[in-house]
Amino acid sequence: MSFLHKQEIQNKNINLEFGTIGKKAKVFFNNKIGNIKTSIENLGENPVSQDLTGVIKNLLDRYKNNQLDKIYLVYNQFITTIKQEPIIETLLPIINTDFDQKSKTNF
């Protein structure tokens, strides 16, 4: 999955919605794609899980009610002070093809 620009998304009839954590994420997704449904900022240097509850609950509720097809976690992996690599992980739906293959052969 690569980041598409607003025009590409509109041309492909893709509906993307975002829940962002942190000011930089909000600015990035607003500039690139838009459609931020929930956001939290100003978490400080040592955020705790309770700070994230609202954003996470919003996304999970929307997924549970079939308003979202997938949930991704997108973040930068720090390599050096000059280099960071974007990482995209699928959180939902959970797909584990290794488990599926093993379960078929073990029973």
PDB file of C-alpha atoms in Angstrom:
ATOM      1  CA  MET A   1       0.000   0.000   0.000  1.00  0.00           C
ATOM      2  CA  SER A   2       1.437   3.330  -0.996  1.00  0.00           C
ATOM      3  CA  PHE A   3       0.106   6.740  -0.145  1.00  0.00           C
ATOM      4  CA  LEU A   4      -2.086   8.056  -2.870  1.00  0.00           C
ATOM      5  CA  HIS A   5      -2.885  11.666  -3.552  1.00  0.00           C
ATOM      6  CA  LYS A   6      -6.413  13.010  -3.168  1.00  0.00           C
ATOM      7  CA  GLN A   7      -7.086  12.968  -6.930  1.00  0.00           C
ATOM      8  CA  GLU A   8      -5.956   9.339  -7.309  1.00  0.00           C
ATOM      9  CA  ILE A   9      -8.229   8.290  -4.443  1.00  0.00           C
ATOM     10  CA  GLN A  10     -11.197  10.089  -5.941  1.00  0.00           C
ATOM     11  CA  ASN A  11     -10.515   8.567  -9.383  1.00  0.00           C
ATOM     12  CA  LYS A  12     -10.414   5.048  -7.906  1.00  0.00           C
ATOM     13  CA  ASN A  13     -13.539   5.637  -5.777  1.00  0.00           C
ATOM     14  CA  ILE A  14     -11.684   4.708  -2.585  1.00  0.00           C
ATOM     15  CA  ASN A  15     -13.149   5.909   0.700  1.00  0.00           C
ATOM     16  CA  LEU A  16     -10.394   6.336   3.278  1.00  0.00           C
ATOM     17  CA  GLU A  17     -10.975   7.558   6.818  1.00  0.00           C
ATOM     18  CA  PHE A  18      -8.325   8.260   9.418  1.00  0.00           C
ATOM     19  CA  GLY A  19      -7.935   8.305  13.164  1.00  0.00           C
ATOM     20  CA  THR A  20      -4.675  10.020  13.984  1.00  0.00           C
ATOM     21  CA  ILE A  21      -2.472  10.080  17.040  1.00  0.00           C
ATOM     22  CA  GLY A  22      -0.216  13.113  17.290  1.00  0.00           C
ATOM     23  CA  LYS A  23      -0.040  16.474  15.567  1.00  0.00           C
ATOM     24  CA  LYS A  24       2.381  15.360  12.824  1.00  0.00           C
ATOM     25  CA  ALA A  25       0.092  12.490  11.777  1.00  0.00           C
ATOM     26  CA  LYS A  26      -2.912  14.801  11.647  1.00  0.00           C
ATOM     27  CA  VAL A  27      -1.074  17.375   9.521  1.00  0.00           C
ATOM     28  CA  PHE A  28       0.338  14.689   7.197  1.00  0.00           C
ATOM     29  CA  PHE A  29      -2.969  12.936   6.502  1.00  0.00           C
ATOM     30  CA  ASN A  30      -4.872  16.231   6.206  1.00  0.00           C
ATOM     31  CA  ASN A  31      -2.392  17.420   3.574  1.00  0.00           C
ATOM     32  CA  LYS A  32      -2.165  14.130   1.654  1.00  0.00           C
ATOM     33  CA  ILE A  33      -5.646  12.685   1.804  1.00  0.00           C
ATOM     34  CA  GLY A  34      -7.898  14.318   4.391  1.00  0.00           C
ATOM     35  CA  ASN A  35     -11.000  12.723   5.905  1.00  0.00           C
ATOM     36  CA  ILE A  36      -9.818  12.495   9.514  1.00  0.00           C
ATOM     37  CA  LYS A  37     -12.665  11.167  11.652  1.00  0.00           C
ATOM     38  CA  THR A  38     -10.972  11.185  15.050  1.00  0.00           C
ATOM     39  CA  SER A  39      -7.713  12.563  16.384  1.00  0.00           C
ATOM     40  CA  ILE A  40      -5.760  13.083  19.564  1.00  0.00           C
ATOM     41  CA  GLU A  41      -2.820  15.440  20.064  1.00  0.00           C
ATOM     42  CA  ASN A  42      -0.586  16.800  22.807  1.00  0.00           C
ATOM     43  CA  LEU A  43       0.207  13.459  24.430  1.00  0.00           C
ATOM     44  CA  GLY A  44       3.570  14.620  25.725  1.00  0.00           C
ATOM     45  CA  GLU A  45       6.762  12.586  25.980  1.00  0.00           C
ATOM     46  CA  ASN A  46       5.313   9.663  27.935  1.00  0.00           C
ATOM     47  CA  PRO A  47       1.781   8.888  26.770  1.00  0.00           C
ATOM     48  CA  VAL A  48      -0.171   6.156  28.522  1.00  0.00           C
ATOM     49  CA  SER A  49      -2.660   3.742  26.956  1.00  0.00           C
ATOM     50  CA  GLN A  50      -5.628   5.503  28.596  1.00  0.00           C
ATOM     51  CA  ASP A  51      -4.803   8.575  26.483  1.00  0.00           C
ATOM     52  CA  LEU A  52      -5.504   6.568  23.321  1.00  0.00           C
ATOM     53  CA  THR A  53      -8.754   4.931  24.403  1.00  0.00           C
ATOM     54  CA  GLY A  54     -11.076   7.364  22.605  1.00  0.00           C
ATOM     55  CA  VAL A  55      -9.402   7.084  19.202  1.00  0.00           C
ATOM     56  CA  ILE A  56      -9.034   3.305  19.412  1.00  0.00           C
ATOM     57  CA  LYS A  57     -12.609   2.770  20.620  1.00  0.00           C
ATOM     58  CA  ASN A  58     -13.934   4.934  17.802  1.00  0.00           C
ATOM     59  CA  LEU A  59     -12.078   2.874  15.172  1.00  0.00           C
ATOM     60  CA  LEU A  60     -13.038  -0.475  16.718  1.00  0.00           C
ATOM     61  CA  ASP A  61     -16.709   0.503  17.021  1.00  0.00           C
ATOM     62  CA  ARG A  62     -16.777   1.625  13.394  1.00  0.00           C
ATOM     63  CA  TYR A  63     -15.158  -1.657  12.306  1.00  0.00           C
ATOM     64  CA  LYS A  64     -17.567  -3.708  14.419  1.00  0.00           C
ATOM     65  CA  ASN A  65     -20.539  -1.868  12.854  1.00  0.00           C
ATOM     66  CA  ASN A  66     -19.204  -2.565   9.324  1.00  0.00           C
ATOM     67  CA  GLN A  67     -18.440   1.098   8.707  1.00  0.00           C
ATOM     68  CA  LEU A  68     -14.773   0.240   8.092  1.00  0.00           C
ATOM     69  CA  ASP A  69     -13.393  -2.690   6.085  1.00  0.00           C
ATOM     70  CA  LYS A  70      -9.852  -2.562   7.439  1.00  0.00           C
ATOM     71  CA  ILE A  71      -7.795  -0.848  10.119  1.00  0.00           C
ATOM     72  CA  TYR A  72      -4.120  -0.132   9.538  1.00  0.00           C
ATOM     73  CA  LEU A  73      -1.437   1.121  11.886  1.00  0.00           C
ATOM     74  CA  VAL A  74       0.887   3.523  10.054  1.00  0.00           C
ATOM     75  CA  TYR A  75       4.021   4.884  11.674  1.00  0.00           C
ATOM     76  CA  ASN A  76       7.624   5.867  11.020  1.00  0.00           C
ATOM     77  CA  GLN A  77      10.378   3.472  12.041  1.00  0.00           C
ATOM     78  CA  PHE A  78      13.352   5.469  13.265  1.00  0.00           C
ATOM     79  CA  ILE A  79      16.545   4.353  11.500  1.00  0.00           C
ATOM     80  CA  THR A  80      18.826   7.356  12.015  1.00  0.00           C
ATOM     81  CA  THR A  81      18.288  11.039  12.683  1.00  0.00           C
ATOM     82  CA  ILE A  82      18.172  11.515   8.916  1.00  0.00           C
ATOM     83  CA  LYS A  83      16.303   8.403   7.844  1.00  0.00           C
ATOM     84  CA  GLN A  84      12.904   7.072   8.852  1.00  0.00           C
ATOM     85  CA  GLU A  85      10.934   4.371   7.059  1.00  0.00           C
ATOM     86  CA  PRO A  86       7.144   4.321   6.891  1.00  0.00           C
ATOM     87  CA  ILE A  87       5.617   1.094   8.225  1.00  0.00           C
ATOM     88  CA  ILE A  88       2.064  -0.038   7.464  1.00  0.00           C
ATOM     89  CA  GLU A  89       0.605  -2.916   9.477  1.00  0.00           C
ATOM     90  CA  THR A  90      -2.869  -4.393   9.083  1.00  0.00           C
ATOM     91  CA  LEU A  91      -4.596  -4.568  12.463  1.00  0.00           C
ATOM     92  CA  LEU A  92      -8.035  -5.692  11.285  1.00  0.00           C
ATOM     93  CA  PRO A  93      -9.093  -7.998   9.819  1.00  0.00           C
ATOM     94  CA  ILE A  94      -6.625 -10.413  11.320  1.00  0.00           C
ATOM     95  CA  ILE A  95      -5.366 -12.694   8.589  1.00  0.00           C
ATOM     96  CA  ASN A  96      -2.848 -15.397   9.385  1.00  0.00           C
ATOM     97  CA  THR A  97      -2.296 -17.662   6.413  1.00  0.00           C
ATOM     98  CA  ASP A  98       0.326 -19.695   8.295  1.00  0.00           C
ATOM     99  CA  PHE A  99      -2.232 -20.598  10.949  1.00  0.00           C
ATOM    100  CA  ASP A 100      -4.821 -21.517   8.316  1.00  0.00           C
ATOM    101  CA  GLN A 101      -2.415 -23.854   6.555  1.00  0.00           C
ATOM    102  CA  LYS A 102      -1.228 -25.516   9.787  1.00  0.00           C
ATOM    103  CA  SER A 103      -4.751 -25.997  11.101  1.00  0.00           C
ATOM    104  CA  LYS A 104      -5.752 -27.818   7.915  1.00  0.00           C
ATOM    105  CA  THR A 105      -2.793 -30.196   8.091  1.00  0.00           C
ATOM    106  CA  ASN A 106      -2.980 -30.912  11.839  1.00  0.00           C
ATOM    107  CA  PHE A 107      -6.587 -32.105  11.926  1.00  0.00           C
TER     108      PHE A 107
END
